[in-house]
CSV table of C-alpha atoms in Angstrom, one decimal:
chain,number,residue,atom,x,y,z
Z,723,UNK,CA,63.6,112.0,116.3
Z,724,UNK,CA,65.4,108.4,116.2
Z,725,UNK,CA,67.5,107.5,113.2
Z,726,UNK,CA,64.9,104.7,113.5
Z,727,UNK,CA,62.3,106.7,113.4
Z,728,UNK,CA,64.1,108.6,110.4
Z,729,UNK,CA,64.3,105.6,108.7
Z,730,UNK,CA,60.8,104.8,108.7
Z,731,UNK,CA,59.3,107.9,107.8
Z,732,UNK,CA,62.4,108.0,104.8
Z,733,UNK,CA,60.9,105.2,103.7
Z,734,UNK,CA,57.2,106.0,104.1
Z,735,UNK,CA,57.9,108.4,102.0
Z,736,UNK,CA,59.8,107.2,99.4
Z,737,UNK,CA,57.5,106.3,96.1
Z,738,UNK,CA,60.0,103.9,94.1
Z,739,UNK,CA,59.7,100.6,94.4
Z,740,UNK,CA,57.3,100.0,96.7
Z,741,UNK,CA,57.3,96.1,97.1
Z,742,UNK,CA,61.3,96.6,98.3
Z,743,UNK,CA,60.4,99.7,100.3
Z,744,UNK,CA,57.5,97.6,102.1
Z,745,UNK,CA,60.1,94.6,102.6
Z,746,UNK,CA,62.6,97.2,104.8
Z,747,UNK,CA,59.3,98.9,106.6
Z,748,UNK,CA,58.5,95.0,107.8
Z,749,UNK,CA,62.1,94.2,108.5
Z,750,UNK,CA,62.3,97.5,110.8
Z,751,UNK,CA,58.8,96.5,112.5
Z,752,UNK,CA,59.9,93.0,113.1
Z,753,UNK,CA,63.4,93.6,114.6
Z,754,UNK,CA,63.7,96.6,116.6
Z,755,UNK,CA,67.6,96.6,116.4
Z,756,UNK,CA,67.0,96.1,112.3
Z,757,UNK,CA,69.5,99.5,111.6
Z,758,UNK,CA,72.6,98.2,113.5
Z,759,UNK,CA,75.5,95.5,112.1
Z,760,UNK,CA,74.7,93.2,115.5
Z,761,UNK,CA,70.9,92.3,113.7
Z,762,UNK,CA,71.7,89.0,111.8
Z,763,UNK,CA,68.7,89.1,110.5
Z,764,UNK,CA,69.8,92.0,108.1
Z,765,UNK,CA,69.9,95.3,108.5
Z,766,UNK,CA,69.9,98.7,106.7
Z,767,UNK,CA,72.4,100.3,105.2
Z,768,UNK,CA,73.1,103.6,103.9
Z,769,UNK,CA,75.3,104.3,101.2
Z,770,UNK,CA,76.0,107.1,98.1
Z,771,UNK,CA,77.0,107.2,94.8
Z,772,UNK,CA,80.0,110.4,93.8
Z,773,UNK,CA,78.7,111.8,91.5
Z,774,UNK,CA,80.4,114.4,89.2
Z,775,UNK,CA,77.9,115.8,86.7
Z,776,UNK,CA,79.7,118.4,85.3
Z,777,UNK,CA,82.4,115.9,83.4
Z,778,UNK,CA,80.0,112.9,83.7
Z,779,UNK,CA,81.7,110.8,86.0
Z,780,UNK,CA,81.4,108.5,89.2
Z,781,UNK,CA,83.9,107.6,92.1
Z,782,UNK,CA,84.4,104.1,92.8
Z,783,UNK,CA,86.0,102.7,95.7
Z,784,UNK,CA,87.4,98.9,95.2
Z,785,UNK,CA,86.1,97.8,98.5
Z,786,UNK,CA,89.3,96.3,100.4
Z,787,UNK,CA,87.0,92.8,101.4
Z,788,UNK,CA,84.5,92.3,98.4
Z,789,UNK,CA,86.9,93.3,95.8
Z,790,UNK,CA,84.3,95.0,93.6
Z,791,UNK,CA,84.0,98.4,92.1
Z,792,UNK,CA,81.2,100.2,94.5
Z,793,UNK,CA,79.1,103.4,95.7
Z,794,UNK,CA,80.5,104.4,98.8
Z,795,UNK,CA,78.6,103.4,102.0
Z,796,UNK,CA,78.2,101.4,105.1
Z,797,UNK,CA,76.6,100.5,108.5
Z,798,UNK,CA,74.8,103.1,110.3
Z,799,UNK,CA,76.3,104.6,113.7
Z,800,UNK,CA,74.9,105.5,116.7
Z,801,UNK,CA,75.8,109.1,116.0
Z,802,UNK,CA,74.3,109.6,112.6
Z,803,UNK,CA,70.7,111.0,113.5
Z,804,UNK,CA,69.5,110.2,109.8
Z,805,UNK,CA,70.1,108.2,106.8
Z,806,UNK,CA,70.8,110.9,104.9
Z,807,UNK,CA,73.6,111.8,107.4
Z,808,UNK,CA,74.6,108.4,107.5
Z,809,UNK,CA,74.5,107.5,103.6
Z,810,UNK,CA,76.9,111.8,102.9
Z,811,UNK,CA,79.3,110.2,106.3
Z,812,UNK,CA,80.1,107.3,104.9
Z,813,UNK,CA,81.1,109.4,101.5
Z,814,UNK,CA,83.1,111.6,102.8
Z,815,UNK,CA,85.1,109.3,105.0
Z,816,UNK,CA,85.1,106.3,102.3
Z,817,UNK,CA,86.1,109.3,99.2
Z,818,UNK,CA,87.8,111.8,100.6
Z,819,UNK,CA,86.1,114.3,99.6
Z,820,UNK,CA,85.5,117.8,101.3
Z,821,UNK,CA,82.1,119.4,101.1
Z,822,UNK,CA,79.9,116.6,99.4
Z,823,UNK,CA,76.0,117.5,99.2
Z,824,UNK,CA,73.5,115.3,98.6
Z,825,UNK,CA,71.7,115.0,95.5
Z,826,UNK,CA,67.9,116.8,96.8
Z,827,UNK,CA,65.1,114.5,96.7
Z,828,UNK,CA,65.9,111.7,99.3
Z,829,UNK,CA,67.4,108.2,98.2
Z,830,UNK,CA,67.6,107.2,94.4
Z,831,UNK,CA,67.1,103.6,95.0
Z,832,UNK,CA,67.0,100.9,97.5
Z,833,UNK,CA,68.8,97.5,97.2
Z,834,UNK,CA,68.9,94.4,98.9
Z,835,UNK,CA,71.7,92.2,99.0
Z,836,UNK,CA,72.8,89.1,100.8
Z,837,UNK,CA,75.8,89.0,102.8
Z,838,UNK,CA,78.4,86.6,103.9
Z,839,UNK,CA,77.2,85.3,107.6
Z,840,UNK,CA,76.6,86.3,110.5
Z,841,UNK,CA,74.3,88.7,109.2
Z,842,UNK,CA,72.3,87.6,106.0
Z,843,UNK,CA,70.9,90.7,104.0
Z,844,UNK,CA,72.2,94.3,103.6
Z,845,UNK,CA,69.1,96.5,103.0
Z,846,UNK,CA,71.0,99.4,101.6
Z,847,UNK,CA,68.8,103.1,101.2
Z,848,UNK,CA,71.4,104.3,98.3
Z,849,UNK,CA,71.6,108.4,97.7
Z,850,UNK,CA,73.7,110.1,95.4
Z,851,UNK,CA,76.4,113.0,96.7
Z,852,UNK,CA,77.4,115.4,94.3
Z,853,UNK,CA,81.5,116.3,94.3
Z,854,UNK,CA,82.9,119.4,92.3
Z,855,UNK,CA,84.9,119.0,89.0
Z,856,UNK,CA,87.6,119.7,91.0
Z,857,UNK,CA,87.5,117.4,93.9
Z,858,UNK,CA,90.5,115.4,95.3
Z,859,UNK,CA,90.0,112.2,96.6
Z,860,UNK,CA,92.0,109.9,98.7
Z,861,UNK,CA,91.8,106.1,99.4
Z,862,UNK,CA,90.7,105.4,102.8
Z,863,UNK,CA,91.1,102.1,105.5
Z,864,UNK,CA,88.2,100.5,104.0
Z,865,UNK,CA,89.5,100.3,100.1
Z,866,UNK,CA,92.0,98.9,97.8
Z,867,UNK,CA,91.7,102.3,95.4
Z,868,UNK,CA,89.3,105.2,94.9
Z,869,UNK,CA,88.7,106.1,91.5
Z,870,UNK,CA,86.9,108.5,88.7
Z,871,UNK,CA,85.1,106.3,85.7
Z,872,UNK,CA,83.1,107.8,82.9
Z,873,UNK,CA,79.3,107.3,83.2
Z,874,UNK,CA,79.8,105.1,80.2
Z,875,UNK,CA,82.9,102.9,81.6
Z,876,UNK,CA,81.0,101.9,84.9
Z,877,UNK,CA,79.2,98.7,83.5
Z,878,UNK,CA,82.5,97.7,82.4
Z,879,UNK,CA,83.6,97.9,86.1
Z,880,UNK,CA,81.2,97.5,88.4
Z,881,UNK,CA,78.0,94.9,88.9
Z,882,UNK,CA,74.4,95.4,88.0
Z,883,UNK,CA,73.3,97.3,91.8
Z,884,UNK,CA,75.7,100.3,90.9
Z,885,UNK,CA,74.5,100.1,87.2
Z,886,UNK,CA,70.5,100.9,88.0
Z,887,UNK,CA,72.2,103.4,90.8
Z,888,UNK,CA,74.1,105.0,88.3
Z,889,UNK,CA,70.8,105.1,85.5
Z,890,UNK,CA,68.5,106.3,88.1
Z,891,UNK,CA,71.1,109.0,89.7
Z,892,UNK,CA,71.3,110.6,85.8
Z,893,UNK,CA,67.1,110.4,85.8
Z,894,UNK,CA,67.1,112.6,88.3
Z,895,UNK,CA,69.8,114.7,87.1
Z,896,UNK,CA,68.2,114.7,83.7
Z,897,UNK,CA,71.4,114.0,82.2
């Protein structure tokens, strides 16, 4: 199977959100090359929040070029041969951290977002990883600093996307 292909049945399945869900399905029908950085048009993205339930906490990275508090995450590669492989890469490269695992269940929630040109719109399939109380982190190329917050500090920090990440990460956690 293709990570296109991956991406599309991902999505099929996923039951959130359905109008946003149908707006990627179209963007991957209408531009076959709609998972890779060269599609200005927009393409997907896959990315993950660190989460640590057991203390209630999140890492951040301060991304080096938006200078914002965010989940980590990034463009898809060649070599990933799913989202999901994509979204826990991009985690573990962008964290640090040894031995992530995915939250079960697929993504927690998609997002759109506009970018500076000369692509136009992220379409980002967000997961959640899930890091021991004792993890160690480390700042990679891509960020400014990689930090713990408090579930309760990150709308202090962060913007509204990793706010409804954050929410619907503890839903499924049921914490």
């Amino acid at each position: 199977m293709s990570l296109h292909d991956d991406a599309v049945l991902v999505l099929n399945t996923y039951e959130d959100q359905t109008d946003l869900r149908d707006a990627y399905l179209e963007h991957l029908a209408a531009h076959p090359d709609g998972l890779w950085k060269a599609c200005g048009a927009g393409h997907l993205t896959a990315s993950a929040l660190v989460v640590d339930p057991e203390r209630g906490r999140v890492l951040l990275t301060l991304h080096r070029k938006l200078r914002m508090w965010l989940q980590t995450g990034g463009h898809c590669e060649p070599g990933d041969a799913t989202l999901a492989a994509a979204a826990l890469r991009e985690a573990t490269e962008e964290s640090g951290v040894a031995g992530l695992t995915l939250l079960p269940g697929g993504p927690v929630r998609l997002d759109r977002h506009p970018v500076p040109p000369p692509c136009h719109f992220h379409f980002d399939v967000q997961y959640a990883a899930l890091a021991t109380p004792d993890a160690v982190h480390a700042v990679s190329d891509e960020s400014l600093d990689v930090r713990w917050f408090p579930y309760d500090e990150v709308p202090q920090v962060a913007d509204d996307s990793v706010v409804r990440l954050l929410d619907a990460t503890r839903a499924r956690l049921g914490a």
